[in-house]
Coordinates of C-alpha atoms in Angstrom, one line a residue:
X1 CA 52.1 3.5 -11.2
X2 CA 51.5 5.9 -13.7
X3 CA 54.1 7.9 -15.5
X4 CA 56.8 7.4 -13.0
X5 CA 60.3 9.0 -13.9
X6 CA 63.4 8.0 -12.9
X7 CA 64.2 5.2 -10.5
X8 CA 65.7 6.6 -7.0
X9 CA 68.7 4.1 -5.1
X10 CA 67.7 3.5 -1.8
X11 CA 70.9 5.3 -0.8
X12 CA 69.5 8.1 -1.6
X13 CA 66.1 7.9 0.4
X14 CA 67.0 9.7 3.2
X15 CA 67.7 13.0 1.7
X16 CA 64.2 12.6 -0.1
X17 CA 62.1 11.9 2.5
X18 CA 58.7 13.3 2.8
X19 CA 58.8 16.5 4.8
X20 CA 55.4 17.7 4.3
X21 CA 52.1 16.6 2.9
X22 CA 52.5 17.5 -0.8
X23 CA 55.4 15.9 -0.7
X24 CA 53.9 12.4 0.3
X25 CA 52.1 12.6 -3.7
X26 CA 55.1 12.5 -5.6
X27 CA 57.6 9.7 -3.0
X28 CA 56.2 6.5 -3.0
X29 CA 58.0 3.2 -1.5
X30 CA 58.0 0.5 -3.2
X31 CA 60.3 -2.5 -2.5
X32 CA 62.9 -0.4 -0.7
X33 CA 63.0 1.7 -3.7
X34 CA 61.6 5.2 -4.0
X35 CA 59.7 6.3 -7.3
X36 CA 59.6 10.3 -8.4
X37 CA 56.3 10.8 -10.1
X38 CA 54.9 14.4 -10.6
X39 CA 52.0 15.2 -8.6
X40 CA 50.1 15.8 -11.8
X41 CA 50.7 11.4 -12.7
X42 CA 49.5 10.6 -9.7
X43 CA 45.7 9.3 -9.3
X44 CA 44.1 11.2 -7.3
X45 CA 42.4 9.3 -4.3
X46 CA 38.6 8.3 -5.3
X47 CA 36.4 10.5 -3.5
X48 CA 33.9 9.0 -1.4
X49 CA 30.1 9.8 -2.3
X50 CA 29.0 11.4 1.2
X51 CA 26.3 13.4 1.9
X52 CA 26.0 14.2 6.1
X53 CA 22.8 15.3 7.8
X54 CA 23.6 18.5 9.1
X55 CA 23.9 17.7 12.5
X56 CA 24.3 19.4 15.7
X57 CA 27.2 17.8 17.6
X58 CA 27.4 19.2 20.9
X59 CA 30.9 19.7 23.3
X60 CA 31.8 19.7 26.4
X61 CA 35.0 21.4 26.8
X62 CA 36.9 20.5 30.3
X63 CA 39.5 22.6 31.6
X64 CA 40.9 21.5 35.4
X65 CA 38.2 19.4 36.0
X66 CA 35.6 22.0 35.0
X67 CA 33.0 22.8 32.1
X68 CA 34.2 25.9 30.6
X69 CA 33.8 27.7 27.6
X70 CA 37.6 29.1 26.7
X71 CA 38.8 31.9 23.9
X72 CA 41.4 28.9 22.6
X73 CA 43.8 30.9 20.9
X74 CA 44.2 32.2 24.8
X75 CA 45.4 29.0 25.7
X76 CA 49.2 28.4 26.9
X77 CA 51.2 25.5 27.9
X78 CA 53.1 28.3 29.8
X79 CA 52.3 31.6 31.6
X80 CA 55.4 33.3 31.3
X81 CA 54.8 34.7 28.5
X82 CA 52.1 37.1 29.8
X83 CA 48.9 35.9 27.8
X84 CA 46.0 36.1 30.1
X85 CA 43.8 33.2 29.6
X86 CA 40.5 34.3 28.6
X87 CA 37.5 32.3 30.1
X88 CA 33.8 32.9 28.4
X89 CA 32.2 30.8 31.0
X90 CA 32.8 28.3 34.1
X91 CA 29.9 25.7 34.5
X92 CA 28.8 24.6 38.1
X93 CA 27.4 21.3 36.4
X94 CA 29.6 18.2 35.6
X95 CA 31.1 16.8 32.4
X96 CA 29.1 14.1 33.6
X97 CA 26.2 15.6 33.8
X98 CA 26.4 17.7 30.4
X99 CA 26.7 14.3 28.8
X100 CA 23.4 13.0 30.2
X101 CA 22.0 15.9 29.0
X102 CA 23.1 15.4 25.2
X103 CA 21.9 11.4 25.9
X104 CA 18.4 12.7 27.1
X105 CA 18.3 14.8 23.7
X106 CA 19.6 12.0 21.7
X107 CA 22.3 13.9 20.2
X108 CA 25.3 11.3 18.9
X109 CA 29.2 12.0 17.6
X110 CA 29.3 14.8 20.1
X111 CA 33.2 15.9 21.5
X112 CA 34.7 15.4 25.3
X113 CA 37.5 17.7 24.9
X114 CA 40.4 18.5 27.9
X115 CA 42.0 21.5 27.5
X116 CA 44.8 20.1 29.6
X117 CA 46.8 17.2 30.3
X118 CA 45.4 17.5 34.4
X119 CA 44.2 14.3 36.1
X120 CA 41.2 16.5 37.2
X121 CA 40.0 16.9 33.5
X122 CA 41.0 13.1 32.5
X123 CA 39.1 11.9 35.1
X124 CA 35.9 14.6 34.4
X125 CA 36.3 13.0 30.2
X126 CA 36.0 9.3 31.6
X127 CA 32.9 10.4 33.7
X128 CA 31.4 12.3 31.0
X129 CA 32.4 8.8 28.7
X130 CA 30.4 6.6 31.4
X131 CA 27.3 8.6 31.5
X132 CA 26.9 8.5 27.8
X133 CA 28.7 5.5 26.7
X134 CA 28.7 5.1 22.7
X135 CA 27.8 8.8 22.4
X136 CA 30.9 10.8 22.5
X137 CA 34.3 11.5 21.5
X138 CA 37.3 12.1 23.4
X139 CA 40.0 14.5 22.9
X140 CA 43.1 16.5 24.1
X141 CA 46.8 14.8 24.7
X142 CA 45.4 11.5 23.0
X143 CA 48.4 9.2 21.8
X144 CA 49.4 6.1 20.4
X145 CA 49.8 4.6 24.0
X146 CA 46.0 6.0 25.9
X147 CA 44.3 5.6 23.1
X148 CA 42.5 2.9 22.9
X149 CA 41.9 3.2 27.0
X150 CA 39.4 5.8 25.9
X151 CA 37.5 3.7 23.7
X152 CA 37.5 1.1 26.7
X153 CA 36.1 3.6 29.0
X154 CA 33.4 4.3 26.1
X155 CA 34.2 6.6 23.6
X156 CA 33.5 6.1 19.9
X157 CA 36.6 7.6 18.6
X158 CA 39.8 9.6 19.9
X159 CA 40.5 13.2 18.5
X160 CA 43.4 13.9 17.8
X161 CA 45.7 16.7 16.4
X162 CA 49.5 17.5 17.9
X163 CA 50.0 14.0 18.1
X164 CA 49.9 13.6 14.4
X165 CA 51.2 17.3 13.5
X166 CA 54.2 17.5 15.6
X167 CA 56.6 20.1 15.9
X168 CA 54.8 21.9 12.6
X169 CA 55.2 19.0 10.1
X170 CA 52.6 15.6 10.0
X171 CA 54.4 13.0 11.3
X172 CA 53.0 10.0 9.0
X173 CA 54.3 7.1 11.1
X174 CA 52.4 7.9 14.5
X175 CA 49.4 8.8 12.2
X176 CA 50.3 5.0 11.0
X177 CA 50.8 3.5 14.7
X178 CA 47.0 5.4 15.7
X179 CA 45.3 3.7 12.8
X180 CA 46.9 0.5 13.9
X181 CA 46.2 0.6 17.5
X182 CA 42.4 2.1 17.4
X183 CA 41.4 1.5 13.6
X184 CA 40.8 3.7 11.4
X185 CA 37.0 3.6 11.8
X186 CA 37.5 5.3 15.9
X187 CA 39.8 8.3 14.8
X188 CA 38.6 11.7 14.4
X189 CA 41.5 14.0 12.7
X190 CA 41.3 17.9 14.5
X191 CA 42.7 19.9 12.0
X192 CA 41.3 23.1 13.2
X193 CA 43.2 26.1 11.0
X194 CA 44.4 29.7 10.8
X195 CA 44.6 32.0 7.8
X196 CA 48.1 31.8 7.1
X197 CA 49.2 33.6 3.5
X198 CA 45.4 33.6 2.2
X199 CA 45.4 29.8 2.8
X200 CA 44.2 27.5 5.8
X201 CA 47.2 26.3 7.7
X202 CA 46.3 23.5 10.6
X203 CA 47.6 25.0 14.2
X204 CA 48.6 22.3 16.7
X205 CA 50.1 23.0 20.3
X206 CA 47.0 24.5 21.5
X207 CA 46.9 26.4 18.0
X208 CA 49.9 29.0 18.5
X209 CA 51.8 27.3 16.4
X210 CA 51.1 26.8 12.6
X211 CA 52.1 23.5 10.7
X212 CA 53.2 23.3 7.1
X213 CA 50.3 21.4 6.1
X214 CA 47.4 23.9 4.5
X215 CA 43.9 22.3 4.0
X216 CA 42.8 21.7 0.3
X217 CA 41.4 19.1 -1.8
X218 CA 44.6 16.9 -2.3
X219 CA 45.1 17.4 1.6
X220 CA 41.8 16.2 2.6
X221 CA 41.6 13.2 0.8
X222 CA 44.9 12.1 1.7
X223 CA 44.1 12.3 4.9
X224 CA 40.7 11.2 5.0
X225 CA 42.4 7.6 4.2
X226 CA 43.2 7.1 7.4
X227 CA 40.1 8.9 9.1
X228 CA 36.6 8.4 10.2
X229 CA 35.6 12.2 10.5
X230 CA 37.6 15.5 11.1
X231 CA 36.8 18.3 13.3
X232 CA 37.6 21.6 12.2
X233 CA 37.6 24.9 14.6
X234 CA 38.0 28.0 12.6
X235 CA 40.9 29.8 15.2
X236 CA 40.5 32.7 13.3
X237 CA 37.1 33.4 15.2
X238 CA 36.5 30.4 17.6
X239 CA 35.3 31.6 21.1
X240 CA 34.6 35.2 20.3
X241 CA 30.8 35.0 18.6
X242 CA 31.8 37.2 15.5
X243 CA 29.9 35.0 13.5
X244 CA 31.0 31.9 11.1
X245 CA 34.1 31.5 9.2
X246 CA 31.9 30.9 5.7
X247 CA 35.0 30.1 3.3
X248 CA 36.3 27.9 5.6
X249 CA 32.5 25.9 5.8
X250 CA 32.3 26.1 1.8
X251 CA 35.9 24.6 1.7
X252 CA 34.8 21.7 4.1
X253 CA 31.7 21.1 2.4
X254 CA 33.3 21.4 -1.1
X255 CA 36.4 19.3 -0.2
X256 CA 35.8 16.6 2.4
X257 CA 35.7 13.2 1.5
X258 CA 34.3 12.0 5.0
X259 CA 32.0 13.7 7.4
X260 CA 33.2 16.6 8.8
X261 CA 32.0 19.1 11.7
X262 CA 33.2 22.7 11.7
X263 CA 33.5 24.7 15.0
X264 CA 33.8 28.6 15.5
X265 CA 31.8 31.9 15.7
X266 CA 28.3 30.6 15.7
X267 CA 26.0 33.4 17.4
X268 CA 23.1 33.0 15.7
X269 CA 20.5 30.3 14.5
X270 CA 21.3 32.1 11.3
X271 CA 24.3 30.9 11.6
X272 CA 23.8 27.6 11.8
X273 CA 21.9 28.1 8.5
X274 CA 25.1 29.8 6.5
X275 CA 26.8 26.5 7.4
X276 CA 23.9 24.7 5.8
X277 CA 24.2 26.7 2.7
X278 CA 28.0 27.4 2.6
X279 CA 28.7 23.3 3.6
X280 CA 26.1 22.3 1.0
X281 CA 24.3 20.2 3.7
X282 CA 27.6 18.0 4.1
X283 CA 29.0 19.7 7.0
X284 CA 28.1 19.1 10.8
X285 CA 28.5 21.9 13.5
X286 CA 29.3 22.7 16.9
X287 CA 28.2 25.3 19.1
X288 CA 30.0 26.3 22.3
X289 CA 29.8 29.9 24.1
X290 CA 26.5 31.3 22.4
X291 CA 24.6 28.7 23.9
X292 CA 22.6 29.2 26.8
X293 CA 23.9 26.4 28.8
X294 CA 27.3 27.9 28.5
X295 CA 26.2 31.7 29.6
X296 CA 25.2 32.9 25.9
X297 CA 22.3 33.6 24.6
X298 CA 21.8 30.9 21.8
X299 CA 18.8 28.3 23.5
X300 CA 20.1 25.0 23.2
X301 CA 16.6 24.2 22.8
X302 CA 16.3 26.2 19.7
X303 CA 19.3 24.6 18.5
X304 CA 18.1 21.0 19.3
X305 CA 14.8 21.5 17.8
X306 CA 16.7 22.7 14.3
X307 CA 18.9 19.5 14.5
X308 CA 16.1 17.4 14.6
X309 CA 14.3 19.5 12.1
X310 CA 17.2 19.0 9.5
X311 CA 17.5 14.7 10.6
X312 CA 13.8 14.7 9.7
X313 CA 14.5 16.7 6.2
X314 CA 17.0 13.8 5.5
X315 CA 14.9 11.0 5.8
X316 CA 12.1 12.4 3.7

């Protein structure tokens, strides 16, 4: 390595262990031994040359069993605390059936997510998972342990987010144990943010509570080492149709080292454009309460029709 100063006893490891992502560039194990190298010594991970079509990737969010469309900042593990949960829309169609839908359309690396660790919405993700086997991704309360039972029932990768960033800090080792038990190819990293201090901080526990890890450059391709994809909701205005989060989108697009799909405000098909300029054409997108088969009034055929405008504009 590089320029690395000073030689730390293994005695002493405990007190220096990583605590937060930055911290991970400057320890690095080797033989027992831990190494103190400034961040600015350290190569920086190569940066992978990849350039996305800018896809639609479509959801279906499941909450008790049902298709809804949910404000998720309005989401509790509790109710004591008085926060009403604020519901855009309830769908009298399945998860199963919403699946066969986006397999009808052809649209791929869309995202079963359960807002809930219910039986009725696990069992509404693994119907969902047999009606379009191969097509979707599953997440909500994924672990080291059910993991890989979701890519047995079908899915293409787990999502996954408090599991990795627990109790506000990245926990390295079960990010470790994930990529060991599914591969590295079937994981989707969440790391849907909030504007914390000017800067993107990821939120875990249904996103009320911010981590210590802010998205940047460094961040991203750290993490995109163990990753397939991420998925990125902007908190900030998911749910509530005020339009796109454009920094966040020119960040992604700027920064990401792997595909990446950003989530949050989209009202418009203009919308869908601004993420085309603001991503660069390398980020993907996800549209949930302005479309029409969620009670908006975004058609999801409009919105298919521009997908398949933009994979034909990538092939030629």
């Amino acid at each position: 390595m590089a320029s690395v100063q000073g030689l730390i006893s293994p005695a002493r490891t405990r007190s220096l262990q990583p605590t937060s992502v930055s911290d991970l560039f400057w320890l690095h194990k080797n033989n027992n031994s831990w190494f103190y190298a400034p961040s600015s010594s350290l190569s920086r991970p190569s940066r992978l040359s990849v350039r996305c079509a800018v896809r639609f990737r479509p959801c279906i969010d499941i909450h008790e069993g049902k298709v809804k469309q949910i404000v998720g900042s309005t989401l509790r593990d509790s109710k004591d605390d008085g926060t009403k949960l604020v519901t855009n829309f309830e769908s009298d169609k399945s998860a199963a059936e919403f699946a066969n839908l986006y397999k009808e359309d052809g649209l791929i690396g869309g995202h079963a997510i359960m807002l809930g660790a219910d039986p009725l919405s696990k069992a509404a993700a693994i119907e969902a998972l047999h009606a379009y086997p191969g097509g979707l991704q599953v997440g909500g309360g994924i672990n080291s342990d059910n993991s890989l039972s979701y890519i047995e029932e079908g899915a293409t990768h787990v999502i996954v987010t408090s599991y990795v960033f627990n109790n506000g800090q990245m926990d390295l080792e079960r990010l470790k144990d994930l990529v060991r038990v599914v591969g590295k190819q079937r994981l989707v990293l969440d790391l849907s943010c909030r504007k914390k201090d000017g800067k993107y901080a990821i939120v875990t526990d249904r996103w009320q509570k911010f981590s210590d890890v802010y998205l940047d450059e460094r961040v991203l391709d750290f993490l995109a080492s163990y990753a397939d994809e991420f998925l990125v909701h902007g908190v900030d205005v998911e749910g509530k149709k005020l339009g796109i989060d454009e920094e966040l989108v020119a960040l992604l697009g700027k920064d990401s080292p792997i595909p990446v799909t950003y989530a949050g405000g989209v009202t418009t098909m203009a919308d869908l454009e601004k993420i085309k300029v603001a991503g660069i054409g390398r980020v993907d997108v996800t549209v949930g309460s302005a479309l029409d088969i969620f009670g908006g009034n975004l058609a999801y055929k409009d919105v298919v029709a521009w997908h398949a405008q933009q994979e034909a504009l990538t092939v030629q």
